[in-house]
mmCIF file of C-alpha atoms in Angstrom:
data_model
loop_
_atom_site.group_PDB
_atom_site.id
_atom_site.type_symbol
_atom_site.label_atom_id
_atom_site.label_comp_id
_atom_site.label_asym_id
_atom_site.label_seq_id
_atom_site.Cartn_x
_atom_site.Cartn_y
_atom_site.Cartn_z
ATOM 1 C CA UNK A 325 17.179 -29.368 8.488
ATOM 2 C CA UNK A 326 14.546 -27.985 10.852
ATOM 3 C CA UNK A 327 16.109 -24.527 10.679
ATOM 4 C CA UNK A 328 16.083 -24.693 6.887
ATOM 5 C CA UNK A 329 12.358 -25.505 6.864
ATOM 6 C CA UNK A 330 11.614 -22.582 9.191
ATOM 7 C CA UNK A 331 13.529 -20.128 7.025
ATOM 8 C CA UNK A 332 11.895 -21.513 3.874
ATOM 9 C CA UNK A 333 8.448 -20.932 5.374
ATOM 10 C CA UNK A 334 9.408 -17.390 6.370
ATOM 11 C CA UNK A 335 10.711 -16.774 2.870
ATOM 12 C CA UNK A 336 7.411 -17.773 1.324
ATOM 13 C CA UNK A 337 5.466 -15.658 3.820
ATOM 14 C CA UNK A 338 7.529 -12.585 2.922
ATOM 15 C CA UNK A 339 7.226 -13.183 -0.798
ATOM 16 C CA UNK A 340 10.948 -13.751 -1.433
ATOM 17 C CA UNK A 341 10.233 -16.568 -3.855
ATOM 18 C CA UNK A 342 9.151 -13.964 -6.424
ATOM 19 C CA UNK A 343 12.792 -13.373 -7.338
ATOM 20 C CA UNK A 344 13.526 -17.038 -7.851
ATOM 21 C CA UNK A 345 14.812 -17.614 -11.405
ATOM 22 C CA UNK A 346 15.002 -13.876 -12.064
ATOM 23 C CA UNK A 347 18.476 -12.754 -13.061
ATOM 24 C CA UNK A 348 20.095 -9.967 -11.061
ATOM 25 C CA UNK A 349 20.961 -8.307 -14.352
ATOM 26 C CA UNK A 350 17.239 -8.011 -15.179
ATOM 27 C CA UNK A 351 16.454 -6.560 -11.754
ATOM 28 C CA UNK A 352 19.343 -4.104 -11.953
ATOM 29 C CA UNK A 353 18.221 -2.988 -15.396
ATOM 30 C CA UNK A 354 14.795 -2.022 -14.044
ATOM 31 C CA UNK A 355 16.254 -0.285 -10.986
ATOM 32 C CA UNK A 356 18.679 1.571 -13.231
ATOM 33 C CA UNK A 357 15.769 2.932 -15.260
ATOM 34 C CA UNK A 358 14.003 4.070 -12.095
ATOM 35 C CA UNK A 359 17.225 5.678 -10.867
ATOM 36 C CA UNK A 360 17.592 7.565 -14.149
ATOM 37 C CA UNK A 361 14.004 8.767 -13.895
ATOM 38 C CA UNK A 362 14.563 10.064 -10.368
ATOM 39 C CA UNK A 363 17.611 12.003 -11.528
ATOM 40 C CA UNK A 364 15.756 13.468 -14.524
ATOM 41 C CA UNK A 365 12.755 14.574 -12.470
ATOM 42 C CA UNK A 366 14.439 15.597 -9.193
ATOM 43 C CA UNK A 367 18.035 16.286 -10.184
ATOM 44 C CA UNK A 368 17.459 20.034 -10.474
ATOM 45 C CA UNK A 369 14.763 20.579 -7.854
ATOM 46 C CA UNK A 370 16.368 18.352 -5.196
ATOM 47 C CA UNK A 371 19.984 17.318 -5.936
ATOM 48 C CA UNK A 372 20.248 15.713 -2.488
ATOM 49 C CA UNK A 373 17.513 13.162 -3.197
ATOM 50 C CA UNK A 374 19.246 9.799 -3.399
ATOM 51 C CA UNK A 375 16.834 7.082 -4.474
ATOM 52 C CA UNK A 376 19.358 4.383 -3.582
ATOM 53 C CA UNK A 377 19.547 5.598 0.010
ATOM 54 C CA UNK A 378 15.854 6.482 0.342
ATOM 55 C CA UNK A 379 14.367 3.451 -1.418
ATOM 56 C CA UNK A 380 16.667 0.785 -2.877
ATOM 57 C CA UNK A 381 18.901 0.373 0.179
ATOM 58 C CA UNK A 382 16.448 1.487 2.879
ATOM 59 C CA UNK A 383 15.459 -1.480 5.054
ATOM 60 C CA UNK A 384 11.849 -0.258 5.051
ATOM 61 C CA UNK A 385 11.654 -0.337 1.255
ATOM 62 C CA UNK A 386 14.263 -2.589 -0.308
ATOM 63 C CA UNK A 387 12.448 -5.933 0.069
ATOM 64 C CA UNK A 388 9.205 -4.507 -1.280
ATOM 65 C CA UNK A 389 10.916 -2.793 -4.217
ATOM 66 C CA UNK A 390 12.897 -5.881 -5.143
ATOM 67 C CA UNK A 391 9.899 -8.227 -4.937
ATOM 68 C CA UNK A 392 7.693 -5.818 -6.885
ATOM 69 C CA UNK A 393 10.384 -5.547 -9.555
ATOM 70 C CA UNK A 394 10.645 -9.330 -9.823
ATOM 71 C CA UNK A 395 6.877 -9.643 -10.036
ATOM 72 C CA UNK A 396 6.778 -7.078 -12.848
ATOM 73 C CA UNK A 397 9.456 -8.938 -14.788
ATOM 74 C CA UNK A 398 7.651 -12.265 -14.409
ATOM 75 C CA UNK A 399 4.236 -10.758 -15.204
ATOM 76 C CA UNK A 400 5.577 -9.164 -18.398
ATOM 77 C CA UNK A 401 6.604 -12.617 -19.573
ATOM 78 C CA UNK A 402 3.481 -14.409 -18.344
ATOM 79 C CA UNK A 403 1.054 -12.052 -20.088
ATOM 80 C CA UNK A 404 3.026 -11.671 -23.306
ATOM 81 C CA UNK A 405 0.490 -13.747 -25.251
ATOM 82 C CA UNK A 406 -2.163 -13.083 -27.872
ATOM 83 C CA UNK A 407 -5.048 -13.906 -25.530
ATOM 84 C CA UNK A 408 -5.009 -13.967 -21.738
ATOM 85 C CA UNK A 409 -7.411 -16.571 -20.379
ATOM 86 C CA UNK A 410 -8.580 -17.229 -16.831
ATOM 87 C CA UNK A 411 -6.272 -20.201 -16.413
ATOM 88 C CA UNK A 412 -3.322 -17.868 -16.949
ATOM 89 C CA UNK A 413 -4.726 -15.370 -14.458
ATOM 90 C CA UNK A 414 -5.234 -18.169 -11.951
ATOM 91 C CA UNK A 415 -1.611 -19.254 -12.304
ATOM 92 C CA UNK A 416 -0.554 -15.755 -11.241
ATOM 93 C CA UNK A 417 -2.618 -15.685 -8.049
ATOM 94 C CA UNK A 418 0.116 -17.087 -5.747
ATOM 95 C CA UNK A 419 2.508 -14.369 -6.950
ATOM 96 C CA UNK A 420 -0.091 -11.635 -6.477
ATOM 97 C CA UNK A 421 -0.939 -12.923 -3.025
ATOM 98 C CA UNK A 422 2.710 -13.070 -2.026
ATOM 99 C CA UNK A 423 3.372 -9.527 -3.191
ATOM 100 C CA UNK A 424 0.154 -8.317 -1.552
ATOM 101 C CA UNK A 425 1.167 -9.757 1.820
ATOM 102 C CA UNK A 426 4.549 -8.070 1.594
ATOM 103 C CA UNK A 427 2.914 -4.777 0.569
ATOM 104 C CA UNK A 428 0.684 -4.904 3.639
ATOM 105 C CA UNK A 429 3.749 -5.362 5.802
ATOM 106 C CA UNK A 430 6.081 -2.847 4.186
ATOM 107 C CA UNK A 431 4.278 -0.155 2.175
ATOM 108 C CA UNK A 432 3.227 2.172 4.998
ATOM 109 C CA UNK A 433 6.725 2.373 6.481
ATOM 110 C CA UNK A 434 8.323 2.759 3.048
ATOM 111 C CA UNK A 435 6.013 5.608 2.059
ATOM 112 C CA UNK A 436 6.895 7.386 5.299
ATOM 113 C CA UNK A 437 10.594 7.233 4.356
ATOM 114 C CA UNK A 438 9.917 8.703 0.922
ATOM 115 C CA UNK A 439 7.765 11.448 2.401
ATOM 116 C CA UNK A 440 10.502 12.377 4.849
ATOM 117 C CA UNK A 441 12.970 12.725 1.992
ATOM 118 C CA UNK A 442 10.565 14.876 -0.027
ATOM 119 C CA UNK A 443 9.959 17.072 2.994
ATOM 120 C CA UNK A 444 13.691 17.807 3.118
ATOM 121 C CA UNK A 445 13.556 18.723 -0.575
ATOM 122 C CA UNK A 446 10.741 21.190 0.061
ATOM 123 C CA UNK A 447 12.494 22.746 3.051
ATOM 124 C CA UNK A 448 15.712 23.335 1.078
ATOM 125 C CA UNK A 449 14.158 24.641 -2.122
ATOM 126 C CA UNK A 450 11.212 27.020 -2.064
ATOM 127 C CA UNK A 451 10.854 26.492 -5.820
ATOM 128 C CA UNK A 452 10.852 22.713 -5.516
ATOM 129 C CA UNK A 453 7.390 22.309 -7.013
ATOM 130 C CA UNK A 454 8.005 24.612 -9.979
ATOM 131 C CA UNK A 455 11.436 23.137 -10.672
ATOM 132 C CA UNK A 456 10.074 19.579 -10.573
ATOM 133 C CA UNK A 457 7.231 20.437 -12.937
ATOM 134 C CA UNK A 458 9.687 22.089 -15.333
ATOM 135 C CA UNK A 459 11.825 18.936 -15.351
ATOM 136 C CA UNK A 460 8.808 16.712 -16.020
ATOM 137 C CA UNK A 461 7.643 18.931 -18.881
ATOM 138 C CA UNK A 462 11.114 19.140 -20.359
ATOM 139 C CA UNK A 463 11.496 15.372 -20.261
ATOM 140 C CA UNK A 464 8.244 14.596 -22.051
ATOM 141 C CA UNK A 465 8.661 17.355 -24.594
ATOM 142 C CA UNK A 466 12.144 16.058 -25.279
ATOM 143 C CA UNK A 467 10.700 12.629 -26.041
ATOM 144 C CA UNK A 468 7.998 14.071 -28.235
ATOM 145 C CA UNK A 469 10.254 16.238 -30.406
ATOM 146 C CA UNK A 470 13.715 14.709 -30.090
ATOM 147 C CA UNK A 471 15.163 12.838 -33.055
ATOM 148 C CA UNK A 472 13.072 10.744 -35.438
ATOM 149 C CA UNK A 473 9.340 10.899 -34.766
ATOM 150 C CA UNK A 474 7.531 7.700 -33.843
ATOM 151 C CA UNK A 475 4.084 6.687 -32.672
ATOM 152 C CA UNK A 476 5.202 6.892 -29.049
ATOM 153 C CA UNK A 477 6.646 10.346 -29.696
ATOM 154 C CA UNK A 478 3.270 11.518 -30.968
ATOM 155 C CA UNK A 479 1.468 9.992 -27.989
ATOM 156 C CA UNK A 480 3.882 11.669 -25.596
ATOM 157 C CA UNK A 481 3.462 14.992 -27.323
ATOM 158 C CA UNK A 482 -0.325 14.751 -27.226
ATOM 159 C CA UNK A 483 -0.207 13.926 -23.545
ATOM 160 C CA UNK A 484 1.783 17.090 -22.896
ATOM 161 C CA UNK A 485 -0.642 19.110 -25.015
ATOM 162 C CA UNK A 486 -3.637 17.807 -23.101
ATOM 163 C CA UNK A 487 -2.147 18.181 -19.620
ATOM 164 C CA UNK A 488 -0.966 21.694 -18.886
ATOM 165 C CA UNK A 489 1.451 22.911 -16.223
ATOM 166 C CA UNK A 490 -1.577 23.624 -14.036
ATOM 167 C CA UNK A 491 -2.739 19.987 -14.349
ATOM 168 C CA UNK A 492 0.698 18.647 -13.467
ATOM 169 C CA UNK A 493 1.037 21.144 -10.628
ATOM 170 C CA UNK A 494 -2.293 20.087 -9.109
ATOM 171 C CA UNK A 495 -1.274 16.428 -9.154
ATOM 172 C CA UNK A 496 2.163 17.012 -7.627
ATOM 173 C CA UNK A 497 0.779 19.434 -5.034
ATOM 174 C CA UNK A 498 -1.608 16.704 -3.891
ATOM 175 C CA UNK A 499 1.303 14.310 -3.387
ATOM 176 C CA UNK A 500 3.485 16.886 -1.652
ATOM 177 C CA UNK A 501 0.688 18.010 0.646
ATOM 178 C CA UNK A 502 0.753 14.522 2.116
ATOM 179 C CA UNK A 503 4.542 14.681 2.324
ATOM 180 C CA UNK A 504 4.334 17.850 4.399
ATOM 181 C CA UNK A 505 2.058 16.244 6.949
ATOM 182 C CA UNK A 506 3.395 14.610 10.073
ATOM 183 C CA UNK A 507 3.000 10.858 10.584
ATOM 184 C CA UNK A 508 -0.406 9.735 9.448
ATOM 185 C CA UNK A 509 -2.391 6.531 9.449
ATOM 186 C CA UNK A 510 -2.863 4.462 6.319
ATOM 187 C CA UNK A 511 -6.253 4.867 4.609
ATOM 188 C CA UNK A 512 -8.947 3.030 6.541
ATOM 189 C CA UNK A 513 -9.917 0.737 3.668
ATOM 190 C CA UNK A 514 -6.345 -0.403 3.043
ATOM 191 C CA UNK A 515 -5.658 -0.856 6.747
ATOM 192 C CA UNK A 516 -8.792 -2.936 7.218
ATOM 193 C CA UNK A 517 -7.839 -5.033 4.197
ATOM 194 C CA UNK A 518 -4.420 -5.825 5.620
ATOM 195 C CA UNK A 519 -5.505 -6.298 9.232
ATOM 196 C CA UNK A 520 -8.235 -8.763 8.268
ATOM 197 C CA UNK A 521 -5.913 -10.916 6.177
ATOM 198 C CA UNK A 522 -7.929 -10.129 3.067
ATOM 199 C CA UNK A 523 -4.973 -10.596 0.727
ATOM 200 C CA UNK A 524 -4.852 -14.325 1.414
ATOM 201 C CA UNK A 525 -8.634 -14.699 1.451
ATOM 202 C CA UNK A 526 -8.986 -12.840 -1.844
ATOM 203 C CA UNK A 527 -6.196 -14.830 -3.468
ATOM 204 C CA UNK A 528 -7.864 -18.120 -2.572
ATOM 205 C CA UNK A 529 -11.266 -16.836 -3.669
ATOM 206 C CA UNK A 530 -10.089 -15.556 -7.060
ATOM 207 C CA UNK A 531 -8.173 -18.751 -7.693
ATOM 208 C CA UNK A 532 -11.373 -20.771 -7.267
ATOM 209 C CA UNK A 533 -13.382 -18.272 -9.332
ATOM 210 C CA UNK A 534 -10.921 -18.280 -12.239
ATOM 211 C CA UNK A 535 -10.777 -22.073 -12.210
ATOM 212 C CA UNK A 536 -14.563 -22.202 -12.559
ATOM 213 C CA UNK A 537 -14.686 -19.547 -15.274
ATOM 214 C CA UNK A 538 -12.027 -21.082 -17.506
ATOM 215 C CA UNK A 539 -13.493 -23.431 -20.079
ATOM 216 C CA UNK A 540 -16.308 -23.787 -22.564
ATOM 217 C CA UNK A 541 -16.832 -20.574 -24.510
ATOM 218 C CA UNK A 542 -15.052 -18.491 -21.853
ATOM 219 C CA UNK A 543 -11.591 -18.397 -23.436
ATOM 220 C CA UNK A 544 -10.657 -14.694 -23.258
ATOM 221 C CA UNK A 545 -10.360 -12.838 -19.942
ATOM 222 C CA UNK A 546 -10.816 -9.477 -21.704
ATOM 223 C CA UNK A 547 -14.429 -10.407 -22.528
ATOM 224 C CA UNK A 548 -16.707 -10.932 -19.524
ATOM 225 C CA UNK A 549 -20.177 -10.579 -21.022
ATOM 226 C CA UNK A 550 -21.757 -13.775 -22.276
ATOM 227 C CA UNK A 551 -20.195 -17.138 -21.481
ATOM 228 C CA UNK A 552 -17.783 -15.845 -18.824
ATOM 229 C CA UNK A 553 -20.534 -13.954 -17.000
ATOM 230 C CA UNK A 554 -22.697 -17.079 -17.016
ATOM 231 C CA UNK A 555 -19.917 -19.226 -15.583
ATOM 232 C CA UNK A 556 -19.195 -16.615 -12.905
ATOM 233 C CA UNK A 557 -22.876 -16.446 -11.992
ATOM 234 C CA UNK A 558 -22.930 -20.221 -11.534
ATOM 235 C CA UNK A 559 -19.899 -20.012 -9.271
ATOM 236 C CA UNK A 560 -21.599 -17.457 -7.003
ATOM 237 C CA UNK A 561 -24.571 -19.765 -6.497
ATOM 238 C CA UNK A 562 -22.433 -21.753 -4.049
ATOM 239 C CA UNK A 563 -19.582 -19.394 -3.132
ATOM 240 C CA UNK A 564 -19.999 -15.955 -1.577
ATOM 241 C CA UNK A 565 -17.739 -12.994 -2.226
ATOM 242 C CA UNK A 566 -15.553 -12.312 0.857
ATOM 243 C CA UNK A 567 -16.897 -9.348 2.794
ATOM 244 C CA UNK A 568 -13.485 -7.685 2.968
ATOM 245 C CA UNK A 569 -13.314 -7.799 -0.840
ATOM 246 C CA UNK A 570 -16.898 -6.588 -1.123
ATOM 247 C CA UNK A 571 -15.900 -3.213 0.350
ATOM 248 C CA UNK A 572 -13.204 -2.793 -2.290
ATOM 249 C CA UNK A 573 -15.598 -3.755 -5.085
ATOM 250 C CA UNK A 574 -18.093 -1.171 -3.871
ATOM 251 C CA UNK A 575 -15.399 1.483 -3.890
ATOM 252 C CA UNK A 576 -14.340 0.449 -7.382
ATOM 253 C CA UNK A 577 -17.892 0.813 -8.695
ATOM 254 C CA UNK A 578 -18.101 4.237 -7.105
ATOM 255 C CA UNK A 579 -14.828 5.384 -8.677
ATOM 256 C CA UNK A 580 -15.817 3.977 -12.058
ATOM 257 C CA UNK A 581 -19.003 6.015 -11.933
ATOM 258 C CA UNK A 582 -16.982 9.164 -11.364
ATOM 259 C CA UNK A 583 -14.676 8.347 -14.264
ATOM 260 C CA UNK A 584 -17.603 7.741 -16.617
ATOM 261 C CA UNK A 585 -19.241 10.977 -15.508
ATOM 262 C CA UNK A 586 -16.088 12.951 -16.296
ATOM 263 C CA UNK A 587 -15.582 11.018 -19.504
ATOM 264 C CA UNK A 588 -19.112 11.725 -20.702
ATOM 265 C CA UNK A 589 -18.370 15.424 -20.381
ATOM 266 C CA UNK A 590 -16.598 15.299 -23.730
ATOM 267 C CA UNK A 591 -13.083 16.197 -22.601
ATOM 268 C CA UNK A 592 -12.084 12.611 -21.944
ATOM 269 C CA UNK A 593 -13.705 11.454 -25.170
ATOM 270 C CA UNK A 594 -11.796 14.085 -27.132
ATOM 271 C CA UNK A 595 -8.468 13.000 -25.624
ATOM 272 C CA UNK A 596 -9.212 9.332 -26.215
ATOM 273 C CA UNK A 597 -10.207 10.113 -29.782
ATOM 274 C CA UNK A 598 -6.931 11.871 -30.473
ATOM 275 C CA UNK A 599 -4.981 8.912 -29.139
ATOM 276 C CA UNK A 600 -6.996 6.511 -31.281
ATOM 277 C CA UNK A 601 -6.511 8.733 -34.330
ATOM 278 C CA UNK A 602 -2.761 8.757 -33.798
ATOM 279 C CA UNK A 603 -2.682 4.964 -33.577
ATOM 280 C CA UNK A 604 -4.767 4.586 -36.698
ATOM 281 C CA UNK A 605 -2.567 7.084 -38.544
ATOM 282 C CA UNK A 606 0.383 4.722 -38.067
ATOM 283 C CA UNK A 607 -1.489 1.854 -39.717
ATOM 284 C CA UNK A 608 -2.301 1.268 -43.351
ATOM 285 C CA UNK A 609 -5.863 1.783 -44.515
ATOM 286 C CA UNK A 610 -6.101 -1.917 -45.338
ATOM 287 C CA UNK A 611 -5.074 -2.981 -41.821
ATOM 288 C CA UNK A 612 -7.553 -0.618 -40.210
ATOM 289 C CA UNK A 613 -10.367 -1.798 -42.462
ATOM 290 C CA UNK A 614 -9.665 -5.490 -41.900
ATOM 291 C CA UNK A 615 -9.453 -5.033 -38.140
ATOM 292 C CA UNK A 616 -12.710 -3.095 -37.942
ATOM 293 C CA UNK A 617 -14.473 -5.666 -40.112
ATOM 294 C CA UNK A 618 -13.104 -8.483 -37.923
ATOM 295 C CA UNK A 619 -14.168 -6.706 -34.759
ATOM 296 C CA UNK A 620 -17.553 -5.808 -36.193
ATOM 297 C CA UNK A 621 -18.264 -9.410 -37.174
ATOM 298 C CA UNK A 622 -16.993 -10.632 -33.826
ATOM 299 C CA UNK A 623 -19.284 -8.291 -31.926
ATOM 300 C CA UNK A 624 -22.249 -9.182 -34.144
ATOM 301 C CA UNK A 625 -21.889 -12.876 -33.404
ATOM 302 C CA UNK A 626 -20.920 -12.464 -29.778
ATOM 303 C CA UNK A 627 -17.311 -13.447 -30.392
ATOM 304 C CA UNK A 628 -14.418 -12.061 -28.402
ATOM 305 C CA UNK A 629 -11.295 -10.254 -29.471
ATOM 306 C CA UNK A 630 -7.833 -10.136 -27.989
ATOM 307 C CA UNK A 631 -6.128 -7.275 -26.216
ATOM 308 C CA UNK A 632 -3.826 -6.496 -29.138
ATOM 309 C CA UNK A 633 -6.647 -5.940 -31.607
ATOM 310 C CA UNK A 634 -8.610 -3.932 -29.037
ATOM 311 C CA UNK A 635 -6.290 -0.929 -29.290
ATOM 312 C CA UNK A 636 -7.112 -0.389 -32.963
ATOM 313 C CA UNK A 637 -10.846 -0.116 -32.613
ATOM 314 C CA UNK A 638 -12.682 3.157 -33.053
ATOM 315 C CA UNK A 639 -12.651 5.044 -29.757
ATOM 316 C CA UNK A 640 -16.422 5.472 -29.551
ATOM 317 C CA UNK A 641 -17.013 1.751 -30.117
ATOM 318 C CA UNK A 642 -14.320 0.970 -27.556
ATOM 319 C CA UNK A 643 -15.974 3.239 -25.008
ATOM 320 C CA UNK A 644 -19.302 1.438 -25.500
ATOM 321 C CA UNK A 645 -17.623 -1.966 -25.185
ATOM 322 C CA UNK A 646 -15.878 -1.023 -21.938
ATOM 323 C CA UNK A 647 -19.116 0.267 -20.453
ATOM 324 C CA UNK A 648 -20.966 -2.873 -21.546
ATOM 325 C CA UNK A 649 -18.317 -5.123 -20.008
ATOM 326 C CA UNK A 650 -18.381 -3.192 -16.744
ATOM 327 C CA UNK A 651 -22.181 -3.379 -16.616
ATOM 328 C CA UNK A 652 -21.987 -7.172 -16.986
ATOM 329 C CA UNK A 653 -19.521 -7.396 -14.105
ATOM 330 C CA UNK A 654 -21.648 -5.050 -12.017
ATOM 331 C CA UNK A 655 -24.846 -7.025 -12.627
ATOM 332 C CA UNK A 656 -23.247 -10.327 -11.672
ATOM 333 C CA UNK A 657 -21.915 -8.675 -8.523
ATOM 334 C CA UNK A 658 -25.244 -7.069 -7.551
ATOM 335 C CA UNK A 659 -27.157 -10.286 -8.179
ATOM 336 C CA UNK A 660 -24.796 -12.176 -5.889
ATOM 337 C CA UNK A 661 -23.764 -9.537 -3.371
ATOM 338 C CA UNK A 662 -22.909 -11.065 0.008
ATOM 339 C CA UNK A 663 -24.678 -10.143 3.245
ATOM 340 C CA UNK A 664 -22.054 -8.350 5.325
ATOM 341 C CA UNK A 665 -22.205 -6.342 8.504
#
């Protein structure tokens, strides 16, 4: 009995409970899709790359991959609702914390294994980069133009039109540059997060925050401004943001600023507009009109809207809403920023 308790505790610490009540058939289905993707993208440029050997069966990766897969399956079911509220988010915190702890333990070693395998690919094929890019392009163009056209076909085609071979090459080169390097340390921010036990601290903190925010007029986690911001502000009057999380929040604000700056340049707005136009083109005029009227009235009276209706809104209005929501989060954070060393 004592031995059983010890192993049960270890199981929880490693996050193995994430696969409880998840069928092996569901897990295998996801892994099969990933395996197919690896073959499609790397089959020509690196025939020797075996994702089963490198990732699925590698002792440095297999636990992390399996737990992450189980989490994804459970999350897809948990969030498959019209409106996600903070109580639902709070219920997911133990799973997120469990997966985060396992990621801190396993990710660095797993990434090293993948990089080693990619390095072999590069050494055996001088055209590895070009061949991989060609496979990626061929795959997405095949989706966009193969068989009967659908909304997702159009979105895939637009993505390929907006991102050229040079764009794809730059992204892959960045990844492969790291793969060519010898053993390297994990990024400082991530390493500090893991070493300080911030996963557990953040999980406990967010659980308390979400419990406080849920209720009253705060019924939709996609809308922070208004009632939810007020409830969060009240929470911070007595509870400080963990300093280890504060560093990540600061970095997030910095990255968001860069995204907005690029977006404001017009290129991002044009791409977003084309995506929105394609979505609207698939809907009847009556549906579009009713949704915009509903959203317009909701915004006028400070009401929220769910994530499913959000995707139909005009892209310029959506951009303004996202910026407004982020500003509300930022202001609550700045007004309650902790004093850290």
